[in-house]
Amino acid sequence: MAQAEIGLIGLGVMGSNLALNIAEKGNRIAVFNRTVARTKEFYEEAGDLKGQIVPCDTIEDFVAAIRPPRPIIIMIQAGAAVDQQMELLRPYLEKNDIMIDAGNANFRDTMRRFDALKDSGLTFIGMGVSGGEEGARHGPSIMVGGTEDSWKRVEKVLTSIAAKYKDEPCVAWLGENGAGHFVKTIHNGIEYADMQMIAEIYGILRDGLKMSASEISAVFGEWNKGRLESYLIEITEKVLAAKDPISGSPIVDMILDKAGQKGTGKWSAIEAQNMGVPATGIEAAVAARSISSFKTEREAAEKILGLPDVPALQVPDKAAFLKDLESALLAGKIGAYAQGFAVMSAASKEYGWNLPMPVIAKIWRAGCIIRSQFLDEITSAFTEAPDAANLIVTPAFASMVKETDGALRRVVSAAALHGLPVPALASALGYFDSYRRGRGTANVIQAQRDFFGAHGFDRVDGADSHHGPWGSGLNG
């Protein structure tokens, strides 16, 4: 029997779908699961794809079924379970075999695992896979981090299963060790910000303009035909139009306003802070999800504090205001992507990855949650200006920021004046206003620091800095 081209451990939903995708694209795959019953069940359910699948009951049989050097995808819960599976697998592997973590791993764990194997003859790939269950089955966006040789071993299989955008596969090798999982983490951080901004616009439409879910759905449907065309806008239209089968009410009105999170958004914010790169949209989105989880506290606070005593939102020209909301959402999206790419640029320098920004934008154009036509414009912007300090100073995006600035300002102002929370949209406005201002206000902060800590400061006239504290007072 011909050996498999690749192996996969972990036949949960994501693992099963990825294995079926690999088999469907003509690649022979060996599969193993901790419980033999699940392996047999998966194989029996594979239908016409059974001929491409080698089900294995033991680790020994599984490893023997794969063509050396053996690439083995580990698709199990991130964290300690991956380390345990690697230790169980390692005694059966040979020189140049490759263990591939395709879960939502913290990139620091990936770097640790990569380093732990580098002198063993084995190697490790950290592979970000975006697109959820549907993407895994029919074509995800794939972000690979590992040695170039290990990438070449799996390139054919991964290219075959990746999503395609105008026939271009949405997969790339991005650098060594943790590069792939870091990029996936930032992808998820941008996703958090994008989703939060959509929710804030929904809140203005629902609570400000008193529109029904079906009316708001129609608005998002129109926006999805224009510059905001994206997967997230598309599914927002659909979820707002969906009806609860029990009550017949809009299903969104039956869902508790508590959003879960798996941690990748938080990791994005933490790493941005570690590198001193502002990612305020991601931070605001993570905080908003955290606040959403305090449902009981929020309800109690409303009884004690009440809602803001402000006038109801009234707009003389509803069509014009809807246009402002559309432009404000575009502006917020620009801010979130600009911040995400800035964080990746800093990490690329920090870890020596040389991350290819145009390529990252390209492989996000299909298969992943944040796919949108917008990414074509980012690809072009970074192709034309690969060394740009920030996305928003590239010619195309500078023009878009200028075009949407007024709308974002009006929407954030209206929301604040009428007690409608828009933390992520407001963070975008603050980011733009801070980034574009040549002379800010941090001079007074630095003066304060110098006064109580003798830090010294950079003078605007270039003279030698004066060290504090300044005697016993500011005029000392």
PDB file of C-alpha atoms in Angstrom, residues 296-425:
ATOM      1  CA  THR A 296     -25.198  40.908  36.176  1.00  0.00           C
ATOM      2  CA  GLU A 297     -23.004  43.829  37.206  1.00  0.00           C
ATOM      3  CA  ARG A 298     -24.116  45.872  34.197  1.00  0.00           C
ATOM      4  CA  GLU A 299     -27.777  45.299  34.987  1.00  0.00           C
ATOM      5  CA  ALA A 300     -27.210  46.300  38.613  1.00  0.00           C
ATOM      6  CA  ALA A 301     -25.241  49.388  37.563  1.00  0.00           C
ATOM      7  CA  GLU A 302     -28.048  50.495  35.244  1.00  0.00           C
ATOM      8  CA  LYS A 303     -30.486  50.374  38.179  1.00  0.00           C
ATOM      9  CA  ILE A 304     -28.138  52.460  40.339  1.00  0.00           C
ATOM     10  CA  LEU A 305     -26.723  54.905  37.782  1.00  0.00           C
ATOM     11  CA  GLY A 306     -29.401  54.897  35.130  1.00  0.00           C
ATOM     12  CA  LEU A 307     -28.625  55.556  31.494  1.00  0.00           C
ATOM     13  CA  PRO A 308     -27.147  58.951  30.555  1.00  0.00           C
ATOM     14  CA  ASP A 309     -29.676  61.773  30.747  1.00  0.00           C
ATOM     15  CA  VAL A 310     -29.208  62.876  27.148  1.00  0.00           C
ATOM     16  CA  PRO A 311     -31.594  63.635  24.295  1.00  0.00           C
ATOM     17  CA  ALA A 312     -32.685  60.901  21.916  1.00  0.00           C
ATOM     18  CA  LEU A 313     -30.706  60.683  18.712  1.00  0.00           C
ATOM     19  CA  GLN A 314     -32.482  62.569  15.965  1.00  0.00           C
ATOM     20  CA  VAL A 315     -31.083  63.002  12.470  1.00  0.00           C
ATOM     21  CA  PRO A 316     -32.579  65.410   9.958  1.00  0.00           C
ATOM     22  CA  ASP A 317     -31.300  63.370   7.010  1.00  0.00           C
ATOM     23  CA  LYS A 318     -31.342  59.626   7.714  1.00  0.00           C
ATOM     24  CA  ALA A 319     -29.773  58.690   4.365  1.00  0.00           C
ATOM     25  CA  ALA A 320     -26.850  61.040   5.002  1.00  0.00           C
ATOM     26  CA  PHE A 321     -26.385  59.676   8.511  1.00  0.00           C
ATOM     27  CA  LEU A 322     -26.357  56.095   7.215  1.00  0.00           C
ATOM     28  CA  LYS A 323     -23.685  57.153   4.765  1.00  0.00           C
ATOM     29  CA  ASP A 324     -21.695  58.585   7.673  1.00  0.00           C
ATOM     30  CA  LEU A 325     -22.042  55.296   9.551  1.00  0.00           C
ATOM     31  CA  GLU A 326     -20.759  53.384   6.533  1.00  0.00           C
ATOM     32  CA  SER A 327     -17.762  55.710   6.185  1.00  0.00           C
ATOM     33  CA  ALA A 328     -17.070  55.649   9.921  1.00  0.00           C
ATOM     34  CA  LEU A 329     -16.988  51.856   9.884  1.00  0.00           C
ATOM     35  CA  LEU A 330     -14.553  51.952   6.960  1.00  0.00           C
ATOM     36  CA  ALA A 331     -12.364  54.418   8.850  1.00  0.00           C
ATOM     37  CA  GLY A 332     -12.411  52.227  11.959  1.00  0.00           C
ATOM     38  CA  LYS A 333     -11.462  49.200   9.876  1.00  0.00           C
ATOM     39  CA  ILE A 334      -8.527  51.120   8.383  1.00  0.00           C
ATOM     40  CA  GLY A 335      -7.335  51.992  11.883  1.00  0.00           C
ATOM     41  CA  ALA A 336      -7.532  48.378  13.081  1.00  0.00           C
ATOM     42  CA  TYR A 337      -5.628  47.015  10.086  1.00  0.00           C
ATOM     43  CA  ALA A 338      -3.028  49.787  10.290  1.00  0.00           C
ATOM     44  CA  GLN A 339      -2.398  48.929  13.930  1.00  0.00           C
ATOM     45  CA  GLY A 340      -2.278  45.184  13.264  1.00  0.00           C
ATOM     46  CA  PHE A 341       0.239  45.548  10.437  1.00  0.00           C
ATOM     47  CA  ALA A 342       2.317  47.944  12.555  1.00  0.00           C
ATOM     48  CA  VAL A 343       2.492  45.323  15.321  1.00  0.00           C
ATOM     49  CA  MET A 344       3.562  42.675  12.796  1.00  0.00           C
ATOM     50  CA  SER A 345       6.214  45.013  11.399  1.00  0.00           C
ATOM     51  CA  ALA A 346       7.657  45.572  14.864  1.00  0.00           C
ATOM     52  CA  ALA A 347       7.619  41.832  15.628  1.00  0.00           C
ATOM     53  CA  SER A 348       9.314  41.116  12.306  1.00  0.00           C
ATOM     54  CA  LYS A 349      12.251  43.287  13.364  1.00  0.00           C
ATOM     55  CA  GLU A 350      12.210  42.008  16.951  1.00  0.00           C
ATOM     56  CA  TYR A 351      12.373  38.327  15.983  1.00  0.00           C
ATOM     57  CA  GLY A 352      14.190  38.535  12.640  1.00  0.00           C
ATOM     58  CA  TRP A 353      11.314  37.129  10.626  1.00  0.00           C
ATOM     59  CA  ASN A 354      11.280  39.550   7.685  1.00  0.00           C
ATOM     60  CA  LEU A 355       7.500  39.203   7.462  1.00  0.00           C
ATOM     61  CA  PRO A 356       6.262  39.941   3.904  1.00  0.00           C
ATOM     62  CA  MET A 357       3.422  42.422   4.461  1.00  0.00           C
ATOM     63  CA  PRO A 358       1.973  42.298   0.903  1.00  0.00           C
ATOM     64  CA  VAL A 359       1.953  38.480   1.052  1.00  0.00           C
ATOM     65  CA  ILE A 360       0.149  38.485   4.406  1.00  0.00           C
ATOM     66  CA  ALA A 361      -2.552  40.745   2.982  1.00  0.00           C
ATOM     67  CA  LYS A 362      -2.802  38.451  -0.058  1.00  0.00           C
ATOM     68  CA  ILE A 363      -3.310  35.243   1.904  1.00  0.00           C
ATOM     69  CA  TRP A 364      -6.044  36.889   3.979  1.00  0.00           C
ATOM     70  CA  ARG A 365      -8.141  37.679   0.895  1.00  0.00           C
ATOM     71  CA  ALA A 366      -9.978  34.345   1.011  1.00  0.00           C
ATOM     72  CA  GLY A 367     -10.594  31.530   3.467  1.00  0.00           C
ATOM     73  CA  CYS A 368     -10.231  33.585   6.631  1.00  0.00           C
ATOM     74  CA  ILE A 369     -12.717  35.407   8.858  1.00  0.00           C
ATOM     75  CA  ILE A 370     -11.475  38.898   7.962  1.00  0.00           C
ATOM     76  CA  ARG A 371     -11.458  38.328   4.212  1.00  0.00           C
ATOM     77  CA  SER A 372     -12.638  41.375   2.281  1.00  0.00           C
ATOM     78  CA  GLN A 373     -12.064  43.345  -0.890  1.00  0.00           C
ATOM     79  CA  PHE A 374     -10.283  45.820   1.361  1.00  0.00           C
ATOM     80  CA  LEU A 375      -7.290  43.458   1.529  1.00  0.00           C
ATOM     81  CA  ASP A 376      -6.641  43.887  -2.196  1.00  0.00           C
ATOM     82  CA  GLU A 377      -6.022  47.569  -1.482  1.00  0.00           C
ATOM     83  CA  ILE A 378      -3.700  46.724   1.418  1.00  0.00           C
ATOM     84  CA  THR A 379      -1.775  44.321  -0.827  1.00  0.00           C
ATOM     85  CA  SER A 380      -1.315  47.058  -3.424  1.00  0.00           C
ATOM     86  CA  ALA A 381      -0.377  49.667  -0.807  1.00  0.00           C
ATOM     87  CA  PHE A 382       2.390  47.543   0.712  1.00  0.00           C
ATOM     88  CA  THR A 383       3.582  46.322  -2.690  1.00  0.00           C
ATOM     89  CA  GLU A 384       4.055  49.915  -3.810  1.00  0.00           C
ATOM     90  CA  ALA A 385       5.482  51.079  -0.470  1.00  0.00           C
ATOM     91  CA  PRO A 386       6.922  48.009   1.332  1.00  0.00           C
ATOM     92  CA  ASP A 387       8.870  50.144   3.808  1.00  0.00           C
ATOM     93  CA  ALA A 388       5.985  52.476   4.733  1.00  0.00           C
ATOM     94  CA  ALA A 389       6.040  53.353   8.432  1.00  0.00           C
ATOM     95  CA  ASN A 390       2.297  52.795   8.690  1.00  0.00           C
ATOM     96  CA  LEU A 391      -0.505  51.755   6.364  1.00  0.00           C
ATOM     97  CA  ILE A 392      -2.280  55.091   6.843  1.00  0.00           C
ATOM     98  CA  VAL A 393       0.593  57.083   5.331  1.00  0.00           C
ATOM     99  CA  THR A 394       0.591  55.131   2.066  1.00  0.00           C
ATOM    100  CA  PRO A 395      -0.976  57.250  -0.707  1.00  0.00           C
ATOM    101  CA  ALA A 396      -4.166  55.195  -1.126  1.00  0.00           C
ATOM    102  CA  PHE A 397      -4.916  54.901   2.579  1.00  0.00           C
ATOM    103  CA  ALA A 398      -3.941  58.465   3.407  1.00  0.00           C
ATOM    104  CA  SER A 399      -6.578  59.487   0.877  1.00  0.00           C
ATOM    105  CA  MET A 400      -9.151  57.151   2.480  1.00  0.00           C
ATOM    106  CA  VAL A 401      -8.413  58.441   5.976  1.00  0.00           C
ATOM    107  CA  LYS A 402      -8.900  62.021   4.798  1.00  0.00           C
ATOM    108  CA  GLU A 403     -12.107  61.044   3.017  1.00  0.00           C
ATOM    109  CA  THR A 404     -13.661  59.250   6.002  1.00  0.00           C
ATOM    110  CA  ASP A 405     -12.289  61.408   8.828  1.00  0.00           C
ATOM    111  CA  GLY A 406     -15.257  63.762   8.966  1.00  0.00           C
ATOM    112  CA  ALA A 407     -17.798  60.941   9.057  1.00  0.00           C
ATOM    113  CA  LEU A 408     -15.935  59.109  11.831  1.00  0.00           C
ATOM    114  CA  ARG A 409     -15.746  62.346  13.838  1.00  0.00           C
ATOM    115  CA  ARG A 410     -19.468  63.030  13.421  1.00  0.00           C
ATOM    116  CA  VAL A 411     -20.489  59.476  14.321  1.00  0.00           C
ATOM    117  CA  VAL A 412     -18.288  59.275  17.422  1.00  0.00           C
ATOM    118  CA  SER A 413     -19.486  62.739  18.519  1.00  0.00           C
ATOM    119  CA  ALA A 414     -23.149  61.855  18.012  1.00  0.00           C
ATOM    120  CA  ALA A 415     -22.731  58.589  19.871  1.00  0.00           C
ATOM    121  CA  ALA A 416     -21.012  60.290  22.822  1.00  0.00           C
ATOM    122  CA  LEU A 417     -23.615  63.060  23.006  1.00  0.00           C
ATOM    123  CA  HIS A 418     -26.443  60.521  23.054  1.00  0.00           C
ATOM    124  CA  GLY A 419     -24.937  57.968  25.446  1.00  0.00           C
ATOM    125  CA  LEU A 420     -24.226  55.245  22.886  1.00  0.00           C
ATOM    126  CA  PRO A 421     -20.957  53.390  23.647  1.00  0.00           C
ATOM    127  CA  VAL A 422     -18.502  53.183  20.726  1.00  0.00           C
ATOM    128  CA  PRO A 423     -15.134  52.398  22.354  1.00  0.00           C
ATOM    129  CA  ALA A 424     -13.476  50.866  19.281  1.00  0.00           C
ATOM    130  CA  LEU A 425     -14.649  53.557  16.859  1.00  0.00           C
TER     131      LEU A 425
END
